[in-house]
PDB file of C-alpha atoms and ligand atoms in Angstrom:
ATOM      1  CA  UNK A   1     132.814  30.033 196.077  1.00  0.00           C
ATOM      2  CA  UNK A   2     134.594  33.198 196.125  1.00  0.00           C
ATOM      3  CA  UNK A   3     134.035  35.498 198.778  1.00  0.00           C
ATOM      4  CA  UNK A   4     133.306  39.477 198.067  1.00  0.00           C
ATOM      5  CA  UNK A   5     132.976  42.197 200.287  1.00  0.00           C
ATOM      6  CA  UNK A   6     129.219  44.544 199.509  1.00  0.00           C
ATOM      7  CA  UNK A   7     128.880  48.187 200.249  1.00  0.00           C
ATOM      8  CA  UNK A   8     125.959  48.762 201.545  1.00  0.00           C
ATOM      9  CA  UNK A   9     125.134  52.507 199.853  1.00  0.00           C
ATOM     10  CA  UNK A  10     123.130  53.458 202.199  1.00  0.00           C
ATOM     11  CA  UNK A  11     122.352  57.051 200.488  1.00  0.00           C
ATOM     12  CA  UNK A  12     118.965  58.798 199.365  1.00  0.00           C
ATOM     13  CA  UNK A  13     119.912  60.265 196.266  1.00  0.00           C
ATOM     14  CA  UNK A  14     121.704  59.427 192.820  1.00  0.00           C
ATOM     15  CA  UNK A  15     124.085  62.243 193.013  1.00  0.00           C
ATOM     16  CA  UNK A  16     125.598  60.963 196.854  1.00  0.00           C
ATOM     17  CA  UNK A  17     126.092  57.281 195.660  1.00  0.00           C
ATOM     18  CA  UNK A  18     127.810  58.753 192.473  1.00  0.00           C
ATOM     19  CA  UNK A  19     130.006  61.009 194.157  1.00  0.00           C
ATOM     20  CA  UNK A  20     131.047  58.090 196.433  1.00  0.00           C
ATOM     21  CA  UNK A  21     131.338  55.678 194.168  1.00  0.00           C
ATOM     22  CA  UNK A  22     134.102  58.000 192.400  1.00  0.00           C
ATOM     23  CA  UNK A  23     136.229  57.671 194.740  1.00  0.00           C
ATOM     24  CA  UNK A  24     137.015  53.995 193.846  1.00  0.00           C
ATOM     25  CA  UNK A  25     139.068  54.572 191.021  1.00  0.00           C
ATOM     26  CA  UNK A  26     140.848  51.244 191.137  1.00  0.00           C
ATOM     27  CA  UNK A  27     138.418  48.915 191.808  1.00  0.00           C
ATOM     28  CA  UNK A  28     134.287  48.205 191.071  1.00  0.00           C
ATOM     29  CA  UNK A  29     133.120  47.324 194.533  1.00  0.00           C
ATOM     30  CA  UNK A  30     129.519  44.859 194.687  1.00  0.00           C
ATOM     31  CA  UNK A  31     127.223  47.487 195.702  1.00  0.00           C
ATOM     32  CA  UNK A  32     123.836  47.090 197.955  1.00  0.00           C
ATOM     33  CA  UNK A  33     120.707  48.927 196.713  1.00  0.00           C
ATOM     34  CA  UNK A  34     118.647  49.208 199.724  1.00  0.00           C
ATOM     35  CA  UNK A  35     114.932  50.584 200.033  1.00  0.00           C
ATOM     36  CA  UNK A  36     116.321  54.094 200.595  1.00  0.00           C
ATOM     37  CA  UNK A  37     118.473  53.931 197.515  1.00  0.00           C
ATOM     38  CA  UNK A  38     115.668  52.365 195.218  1.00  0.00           C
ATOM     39  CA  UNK A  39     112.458  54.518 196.946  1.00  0.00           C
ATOM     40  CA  UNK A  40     114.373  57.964 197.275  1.00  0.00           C
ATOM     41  CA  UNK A  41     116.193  57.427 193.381  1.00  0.00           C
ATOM     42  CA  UNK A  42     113.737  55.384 191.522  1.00  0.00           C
ATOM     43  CA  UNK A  43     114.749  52.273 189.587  1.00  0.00           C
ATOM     44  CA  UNK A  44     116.665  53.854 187.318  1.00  0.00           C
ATOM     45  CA  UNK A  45     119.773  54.036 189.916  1.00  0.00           C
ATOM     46  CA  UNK A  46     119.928  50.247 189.319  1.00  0.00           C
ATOM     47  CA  UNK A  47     120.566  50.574 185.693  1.00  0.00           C
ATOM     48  CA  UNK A  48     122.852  53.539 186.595  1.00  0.00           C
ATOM     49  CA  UNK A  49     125.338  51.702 188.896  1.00  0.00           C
ATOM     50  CA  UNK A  50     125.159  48.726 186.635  1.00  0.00           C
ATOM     51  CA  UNK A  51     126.548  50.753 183.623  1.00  0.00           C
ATOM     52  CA  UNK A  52     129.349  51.916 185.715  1.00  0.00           C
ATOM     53  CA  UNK A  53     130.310  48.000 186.451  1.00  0.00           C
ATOM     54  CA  UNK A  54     129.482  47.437 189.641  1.00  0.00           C
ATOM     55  CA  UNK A  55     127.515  43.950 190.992  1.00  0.00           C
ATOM     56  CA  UNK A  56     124.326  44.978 192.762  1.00  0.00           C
ATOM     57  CA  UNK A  57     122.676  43.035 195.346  1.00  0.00           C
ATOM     58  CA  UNK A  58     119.213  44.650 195.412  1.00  0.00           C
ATOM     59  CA  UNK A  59     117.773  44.515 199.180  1.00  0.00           C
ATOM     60  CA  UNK A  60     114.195  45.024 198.568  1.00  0.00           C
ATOM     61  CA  UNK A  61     113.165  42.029 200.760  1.00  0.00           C
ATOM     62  CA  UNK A  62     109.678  41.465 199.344  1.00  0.00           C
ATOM     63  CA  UNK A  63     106.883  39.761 201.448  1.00  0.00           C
ATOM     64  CA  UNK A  64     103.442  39.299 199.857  1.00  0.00           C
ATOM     65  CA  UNK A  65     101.026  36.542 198.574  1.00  0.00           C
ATOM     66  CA  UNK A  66     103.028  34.284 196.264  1.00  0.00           C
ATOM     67  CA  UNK A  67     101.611  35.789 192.814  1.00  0.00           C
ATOM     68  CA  UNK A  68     102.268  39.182 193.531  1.00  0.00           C
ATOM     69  CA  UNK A  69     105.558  38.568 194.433  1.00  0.00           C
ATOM     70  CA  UNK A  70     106.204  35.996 191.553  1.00  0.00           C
ATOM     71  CA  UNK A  71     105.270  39.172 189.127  1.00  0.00           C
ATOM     72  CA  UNK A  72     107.771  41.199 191.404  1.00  0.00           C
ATOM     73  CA  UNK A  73     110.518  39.435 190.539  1.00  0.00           C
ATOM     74  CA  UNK A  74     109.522  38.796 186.926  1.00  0.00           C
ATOM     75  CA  UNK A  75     110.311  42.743 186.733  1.00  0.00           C
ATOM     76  CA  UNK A  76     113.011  42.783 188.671  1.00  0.00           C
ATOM     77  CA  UNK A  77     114.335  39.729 186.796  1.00  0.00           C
ATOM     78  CA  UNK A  78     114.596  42.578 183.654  1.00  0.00           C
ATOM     79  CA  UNK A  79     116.726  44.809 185.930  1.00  0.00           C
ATOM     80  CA  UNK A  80     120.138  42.825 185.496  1.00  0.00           C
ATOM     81  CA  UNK A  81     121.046  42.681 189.477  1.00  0.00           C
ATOM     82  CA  UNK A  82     123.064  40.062 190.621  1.00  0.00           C
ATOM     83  CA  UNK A  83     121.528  39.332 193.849  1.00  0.00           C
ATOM     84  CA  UNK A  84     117.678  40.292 195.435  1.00  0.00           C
ATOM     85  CA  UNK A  85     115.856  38.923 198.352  1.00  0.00           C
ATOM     86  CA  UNK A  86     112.968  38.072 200.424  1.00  0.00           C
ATOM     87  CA  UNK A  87     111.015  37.537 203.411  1.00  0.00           C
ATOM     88  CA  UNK A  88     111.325  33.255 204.716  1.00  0.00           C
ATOM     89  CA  UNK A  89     108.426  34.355 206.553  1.00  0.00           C
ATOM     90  CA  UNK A  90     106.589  34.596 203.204  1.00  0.00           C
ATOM     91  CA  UNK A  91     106.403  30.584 203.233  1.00  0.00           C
ATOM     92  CA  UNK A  92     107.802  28.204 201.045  1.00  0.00           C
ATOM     93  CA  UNK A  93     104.406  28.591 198.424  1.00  0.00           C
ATOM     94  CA  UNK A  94     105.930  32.031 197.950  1.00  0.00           C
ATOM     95  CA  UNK A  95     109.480  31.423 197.839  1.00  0.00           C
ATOM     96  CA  UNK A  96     108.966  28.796 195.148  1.00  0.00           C
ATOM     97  CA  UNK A  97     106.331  31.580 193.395  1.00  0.00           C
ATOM     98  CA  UNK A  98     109.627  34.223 193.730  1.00  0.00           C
ATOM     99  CA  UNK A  99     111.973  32.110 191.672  1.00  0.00           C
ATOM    100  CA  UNK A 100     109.518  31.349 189.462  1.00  0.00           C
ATOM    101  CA  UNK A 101     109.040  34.729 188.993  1.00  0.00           C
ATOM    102  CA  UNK A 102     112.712  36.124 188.503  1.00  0.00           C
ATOM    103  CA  UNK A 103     113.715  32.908 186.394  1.00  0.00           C
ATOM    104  CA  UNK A 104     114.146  34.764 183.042  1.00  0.00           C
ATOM    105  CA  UNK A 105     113.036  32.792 179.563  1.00  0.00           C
ATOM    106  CA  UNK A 106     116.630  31.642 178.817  1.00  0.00           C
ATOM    107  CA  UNK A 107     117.107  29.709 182.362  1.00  0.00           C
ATOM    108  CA  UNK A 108     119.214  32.156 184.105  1.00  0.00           C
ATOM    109  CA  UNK A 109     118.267  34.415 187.065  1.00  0.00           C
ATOM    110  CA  UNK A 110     119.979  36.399 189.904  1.00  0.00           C
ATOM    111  CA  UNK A 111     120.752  34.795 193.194  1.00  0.00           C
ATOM    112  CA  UNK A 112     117.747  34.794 195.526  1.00  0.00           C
ATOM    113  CA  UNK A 113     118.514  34.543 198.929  1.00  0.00           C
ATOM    114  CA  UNK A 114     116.022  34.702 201.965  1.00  0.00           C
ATOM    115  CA  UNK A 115     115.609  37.022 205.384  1.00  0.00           C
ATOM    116  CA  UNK A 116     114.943  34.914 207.856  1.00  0.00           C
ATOM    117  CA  UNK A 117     114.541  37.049 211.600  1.00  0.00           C
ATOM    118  CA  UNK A 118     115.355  40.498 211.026  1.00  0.00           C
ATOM    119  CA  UNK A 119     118.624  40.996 213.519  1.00  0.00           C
ATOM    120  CA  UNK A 120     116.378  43.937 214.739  1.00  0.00           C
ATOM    121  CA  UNK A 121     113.885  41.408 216.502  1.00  0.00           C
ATOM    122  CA  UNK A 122     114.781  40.141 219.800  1.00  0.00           C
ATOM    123  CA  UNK A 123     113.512  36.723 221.548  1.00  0.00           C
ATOM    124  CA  UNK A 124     111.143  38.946 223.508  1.00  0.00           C
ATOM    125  CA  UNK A 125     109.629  41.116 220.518  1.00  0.00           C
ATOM    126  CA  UNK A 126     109.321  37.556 218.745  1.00  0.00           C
ATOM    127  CA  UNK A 127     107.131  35.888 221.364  1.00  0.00           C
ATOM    128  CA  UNK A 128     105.301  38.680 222.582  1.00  0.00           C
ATOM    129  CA  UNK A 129     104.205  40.609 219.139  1.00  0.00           C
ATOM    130  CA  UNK A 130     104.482  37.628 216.664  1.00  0.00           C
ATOM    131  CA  UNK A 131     103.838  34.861 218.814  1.00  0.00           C
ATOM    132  CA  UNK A 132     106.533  32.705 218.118  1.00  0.00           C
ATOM    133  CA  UNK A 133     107.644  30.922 221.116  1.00  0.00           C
ATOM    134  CA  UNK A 134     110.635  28.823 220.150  1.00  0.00           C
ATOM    135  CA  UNK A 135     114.165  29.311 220.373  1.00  0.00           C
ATOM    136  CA  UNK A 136     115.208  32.123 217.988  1.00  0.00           C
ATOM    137  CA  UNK A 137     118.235  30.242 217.110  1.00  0.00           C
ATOM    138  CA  UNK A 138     115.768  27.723 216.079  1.00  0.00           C
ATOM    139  CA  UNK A 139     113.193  30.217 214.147  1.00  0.00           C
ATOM    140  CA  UNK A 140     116.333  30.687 212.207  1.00  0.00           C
ATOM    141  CA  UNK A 141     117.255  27.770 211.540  1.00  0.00           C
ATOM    142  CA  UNK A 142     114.087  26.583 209.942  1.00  0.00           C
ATOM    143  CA  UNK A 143     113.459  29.098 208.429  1.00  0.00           C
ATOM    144  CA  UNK A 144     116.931  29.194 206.477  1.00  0.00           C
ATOM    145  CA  UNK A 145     116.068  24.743 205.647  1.00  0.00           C
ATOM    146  CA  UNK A 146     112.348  26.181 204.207  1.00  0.00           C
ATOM    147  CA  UNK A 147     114.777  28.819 201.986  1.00  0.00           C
ATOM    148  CA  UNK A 148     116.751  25.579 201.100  1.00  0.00           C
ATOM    149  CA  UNK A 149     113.745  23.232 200.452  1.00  0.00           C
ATOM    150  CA  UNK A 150     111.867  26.097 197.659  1.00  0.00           C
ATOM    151  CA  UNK A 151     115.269  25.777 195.884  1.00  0.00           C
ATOM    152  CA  UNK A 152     117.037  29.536 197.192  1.00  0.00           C
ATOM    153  CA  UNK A 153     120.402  30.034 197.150  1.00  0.00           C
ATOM    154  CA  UNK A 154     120.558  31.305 200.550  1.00  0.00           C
ATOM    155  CA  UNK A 155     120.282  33.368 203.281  1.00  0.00           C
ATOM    156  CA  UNK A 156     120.945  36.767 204.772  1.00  0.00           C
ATOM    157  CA  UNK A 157     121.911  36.222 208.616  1.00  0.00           C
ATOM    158  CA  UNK A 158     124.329  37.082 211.016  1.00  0.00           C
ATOM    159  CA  UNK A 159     127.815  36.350 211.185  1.00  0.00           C
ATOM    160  CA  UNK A 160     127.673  34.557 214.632  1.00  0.00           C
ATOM    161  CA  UNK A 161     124.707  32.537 212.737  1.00  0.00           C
ATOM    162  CA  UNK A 162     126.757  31.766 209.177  1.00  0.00           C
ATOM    163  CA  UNK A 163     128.791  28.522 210.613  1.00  0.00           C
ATOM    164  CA  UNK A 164     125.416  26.605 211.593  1.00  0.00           C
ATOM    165  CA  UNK A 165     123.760  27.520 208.467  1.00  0.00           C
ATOM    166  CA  UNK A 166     125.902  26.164 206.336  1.00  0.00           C
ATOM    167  CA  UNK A 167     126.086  22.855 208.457  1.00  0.00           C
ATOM    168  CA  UNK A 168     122.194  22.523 208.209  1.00  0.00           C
ATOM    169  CA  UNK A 169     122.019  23.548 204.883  1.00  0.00           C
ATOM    170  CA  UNK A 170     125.149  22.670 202.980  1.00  0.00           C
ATOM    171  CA  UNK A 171     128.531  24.728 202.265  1.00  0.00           C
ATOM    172  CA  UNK A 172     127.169  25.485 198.716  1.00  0.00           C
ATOM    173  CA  UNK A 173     124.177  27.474 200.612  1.00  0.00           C
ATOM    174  CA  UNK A 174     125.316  31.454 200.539  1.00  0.00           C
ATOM    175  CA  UNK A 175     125.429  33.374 203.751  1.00  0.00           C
ATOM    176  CA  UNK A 176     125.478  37.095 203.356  1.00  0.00           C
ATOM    177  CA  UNK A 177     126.025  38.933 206.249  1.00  0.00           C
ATOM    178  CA  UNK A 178     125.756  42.187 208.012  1.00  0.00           C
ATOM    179  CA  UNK A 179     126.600  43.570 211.287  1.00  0.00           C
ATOM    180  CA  UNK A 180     130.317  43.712 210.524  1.00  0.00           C
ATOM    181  CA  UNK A 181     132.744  45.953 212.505  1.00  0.00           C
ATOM    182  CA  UNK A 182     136.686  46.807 212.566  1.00  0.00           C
ATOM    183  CA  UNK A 183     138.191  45.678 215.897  1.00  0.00           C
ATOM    184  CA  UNK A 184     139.057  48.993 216.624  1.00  0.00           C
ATOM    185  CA  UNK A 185     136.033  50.916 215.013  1.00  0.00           C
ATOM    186  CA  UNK A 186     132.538  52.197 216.343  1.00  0.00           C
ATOM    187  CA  UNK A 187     129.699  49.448 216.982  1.00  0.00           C
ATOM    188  CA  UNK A 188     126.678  52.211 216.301  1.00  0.00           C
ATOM    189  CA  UNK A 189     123.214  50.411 216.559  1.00  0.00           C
ATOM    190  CA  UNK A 190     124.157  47.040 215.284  1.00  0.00           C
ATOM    191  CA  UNK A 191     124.535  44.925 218.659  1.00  0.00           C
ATOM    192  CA  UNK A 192     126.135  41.385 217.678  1.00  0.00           C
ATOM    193  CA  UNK A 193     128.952  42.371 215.432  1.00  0.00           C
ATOM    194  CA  UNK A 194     132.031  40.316 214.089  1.00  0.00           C
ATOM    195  CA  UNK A 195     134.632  41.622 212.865  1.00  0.00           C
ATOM    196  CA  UNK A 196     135.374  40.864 208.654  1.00  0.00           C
ATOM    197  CA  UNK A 197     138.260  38.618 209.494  1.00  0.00           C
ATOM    198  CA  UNK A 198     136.083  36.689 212.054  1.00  0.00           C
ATOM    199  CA  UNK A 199     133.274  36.288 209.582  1.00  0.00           C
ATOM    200  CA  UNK A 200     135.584  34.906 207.435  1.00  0.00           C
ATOM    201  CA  UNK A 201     136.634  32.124 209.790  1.00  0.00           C
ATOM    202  CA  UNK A 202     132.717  31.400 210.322  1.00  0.00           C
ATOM    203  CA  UNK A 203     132.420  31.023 206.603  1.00  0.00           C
ATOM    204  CA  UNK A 204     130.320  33.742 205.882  1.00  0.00           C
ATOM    205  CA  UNK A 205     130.349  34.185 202.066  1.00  0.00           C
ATOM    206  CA  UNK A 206     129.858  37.734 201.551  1.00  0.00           C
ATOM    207  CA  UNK A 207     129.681  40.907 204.051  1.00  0.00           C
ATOM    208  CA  UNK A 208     127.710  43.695 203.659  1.00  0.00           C
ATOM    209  CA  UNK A 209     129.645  46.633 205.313  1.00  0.00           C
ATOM    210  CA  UNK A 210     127.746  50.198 205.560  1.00  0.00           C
ATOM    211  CA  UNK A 211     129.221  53.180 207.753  1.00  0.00           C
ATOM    212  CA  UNK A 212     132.352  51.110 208.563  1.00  0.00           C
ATOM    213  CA  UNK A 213     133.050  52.159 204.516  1.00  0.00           C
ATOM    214  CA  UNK A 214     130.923  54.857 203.919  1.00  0.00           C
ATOM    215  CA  UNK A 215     131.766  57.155 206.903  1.00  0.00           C
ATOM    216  CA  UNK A 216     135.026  56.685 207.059  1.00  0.00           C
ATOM    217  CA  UNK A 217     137.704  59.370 206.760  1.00  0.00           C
ATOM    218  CA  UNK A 218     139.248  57.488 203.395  1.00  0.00           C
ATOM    219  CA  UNK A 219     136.636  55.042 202.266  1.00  0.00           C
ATOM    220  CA  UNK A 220     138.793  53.494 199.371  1.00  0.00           C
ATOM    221  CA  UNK A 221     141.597  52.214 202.546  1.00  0.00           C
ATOM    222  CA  UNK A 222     138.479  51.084 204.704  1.00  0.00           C
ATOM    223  CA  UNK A 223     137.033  48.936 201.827  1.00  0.00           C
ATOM    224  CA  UNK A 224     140.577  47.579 201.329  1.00  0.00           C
ATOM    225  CA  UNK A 225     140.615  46.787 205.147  1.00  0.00           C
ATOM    226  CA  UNK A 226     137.692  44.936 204.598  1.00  0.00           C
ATOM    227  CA  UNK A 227     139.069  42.926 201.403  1.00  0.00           C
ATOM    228  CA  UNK A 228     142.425  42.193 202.642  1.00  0.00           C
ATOM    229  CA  UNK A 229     140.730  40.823 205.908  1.00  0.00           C
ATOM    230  CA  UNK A 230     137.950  38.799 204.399  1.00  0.00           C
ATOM    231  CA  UNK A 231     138.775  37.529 201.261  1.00  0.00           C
ATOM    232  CA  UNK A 232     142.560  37.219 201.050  1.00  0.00           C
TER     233      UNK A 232
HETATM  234  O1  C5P B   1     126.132  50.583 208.360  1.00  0.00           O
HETATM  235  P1  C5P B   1     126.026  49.116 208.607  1.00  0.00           P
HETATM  236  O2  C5P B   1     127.324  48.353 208.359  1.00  0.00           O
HETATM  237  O3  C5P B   1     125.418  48.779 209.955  1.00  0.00           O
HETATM  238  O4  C5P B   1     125.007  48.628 207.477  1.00  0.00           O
HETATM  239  C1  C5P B   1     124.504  47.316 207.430  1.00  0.00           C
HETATM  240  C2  C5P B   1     123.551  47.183 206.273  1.00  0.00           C
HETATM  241  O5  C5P B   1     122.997  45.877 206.305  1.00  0.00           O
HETATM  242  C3  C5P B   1     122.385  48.154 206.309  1.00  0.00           C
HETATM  243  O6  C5P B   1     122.044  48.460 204.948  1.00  0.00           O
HETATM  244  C4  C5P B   1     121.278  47.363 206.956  1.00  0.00           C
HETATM  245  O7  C5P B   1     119.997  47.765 206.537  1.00  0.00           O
HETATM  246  C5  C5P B   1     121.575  45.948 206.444  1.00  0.00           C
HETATM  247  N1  C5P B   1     121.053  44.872 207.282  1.00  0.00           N
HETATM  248  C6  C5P B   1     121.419  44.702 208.624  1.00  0.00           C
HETATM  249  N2  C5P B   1     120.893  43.662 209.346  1.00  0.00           N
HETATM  250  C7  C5P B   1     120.038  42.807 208.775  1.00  0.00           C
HETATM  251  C8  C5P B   1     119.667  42.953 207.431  1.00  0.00           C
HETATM  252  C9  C5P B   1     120.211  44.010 206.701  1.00  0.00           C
HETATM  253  O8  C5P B   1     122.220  45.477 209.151  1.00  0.00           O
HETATM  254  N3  C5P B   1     119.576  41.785 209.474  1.00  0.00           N
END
């Protein structure tokens, strides 16, 4: 499987993306669309970063009964990403309902791929405000076999948490992963980082980089960093 490195465009408007994605004159980076990309620019951004040739991995990470999600994805089946996602906490019933939902009439659909614990929830917050008392290593785990078992592709997770995955689940299972950081660059708010050469060792399958590339002094030579480290 090949491995790609995703910018996560983290932006609120059309015209910042655009203006950033002209600076890649060379090469058509896979893109993330998050919620503040698709919410602040309306759907048509999708359509608008397609025609300029870029993949898109649309991070919309829809959790709801299984019919309104299965009629979710039907739409966003028509919208030609590459890659969308979902809550595991939405339960198998609405996994299955998802890809049922984004499979378009002719058999082919994007890759679906599952959150399992946000990297934002601790042990504590898990136990204490959802109630979950096992391991969270375990949560994880579990939750990335019910992704496996509704027929997903994979799962969004952290680096550190890519290697086990794909020994539970199979090496053809995808691992995306954020919380990636240069050796020598800032941390920010993400707290269990890698760095893109690491999470290649792990056998993460794609990285999804944000400020690392996007506030960086020369974001063309930080993306670059990225490739040459991951996937070379
Ligand atoms: O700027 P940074 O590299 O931290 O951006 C990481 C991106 O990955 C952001 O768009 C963030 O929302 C997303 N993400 C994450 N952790 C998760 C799921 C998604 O950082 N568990």
């Amino acid at each position: 499987m090949g491995k790609d490195v995703i910018i996560a465009c983290d932006f609120s408007s059309k015209q910042e993306v655009f203006d950033f994605l002209d600076k890649f004159t060379e090469e058509k980076p896979y893109v993330k669309i998050g919620m503040e990309l698709f919410y602040g620019a309306g759907p048509e951004i999708v359509k608008g970063i397609k025609e300029r040739g870029h993949k898109i991995f649309l991070d919309l990470k829809l959790h709801d009964i299984p019919n309104t999600v299965k009629k979710a994805m039907s739409v966003l089946s028509g919208m030609d990403v590459d890659m969308c996602n979902l809550h595991a906490a939405g339960t198998i019933a609405m996994m299955k309902a998802a890809i049922e939902g984004l499979t378009r009439p002719d058999g082919t659909r994007p890759l679906l791929i599952a959150v399992t614990q946000l990297t934002s929830t601790s042990q504590e917050r898990m136990e204490d405000d959802l109630l979950i008392k096992e391991p969270i290593d375990k949560v994880v785990m579990h939750y990335a076999n019910n992704a496996k078992v509704a027929g997903l592709d994979g799962v969004v997770c952290s680096p550190l948490e890519a290697g086990k995955v794909k020994e539970a689940c199979g090496k053809e299972f995808i691992t995306v992963t954020p919380g990636v950081r240069f050796a020598d660059g800032d941390i920010g708010d993400q707290v269990r980082v890698t760095t893109p050469a690491k999470a290649k060792e792990i056998g993460s399958d794609y990285i999804v980089v944000g400020r690392p590339i996007t506030a960086a002094a020369d974001p063309v030579a930080a993306y670059r960093r990225c490739v040459a480290e991951f996937c070379d």
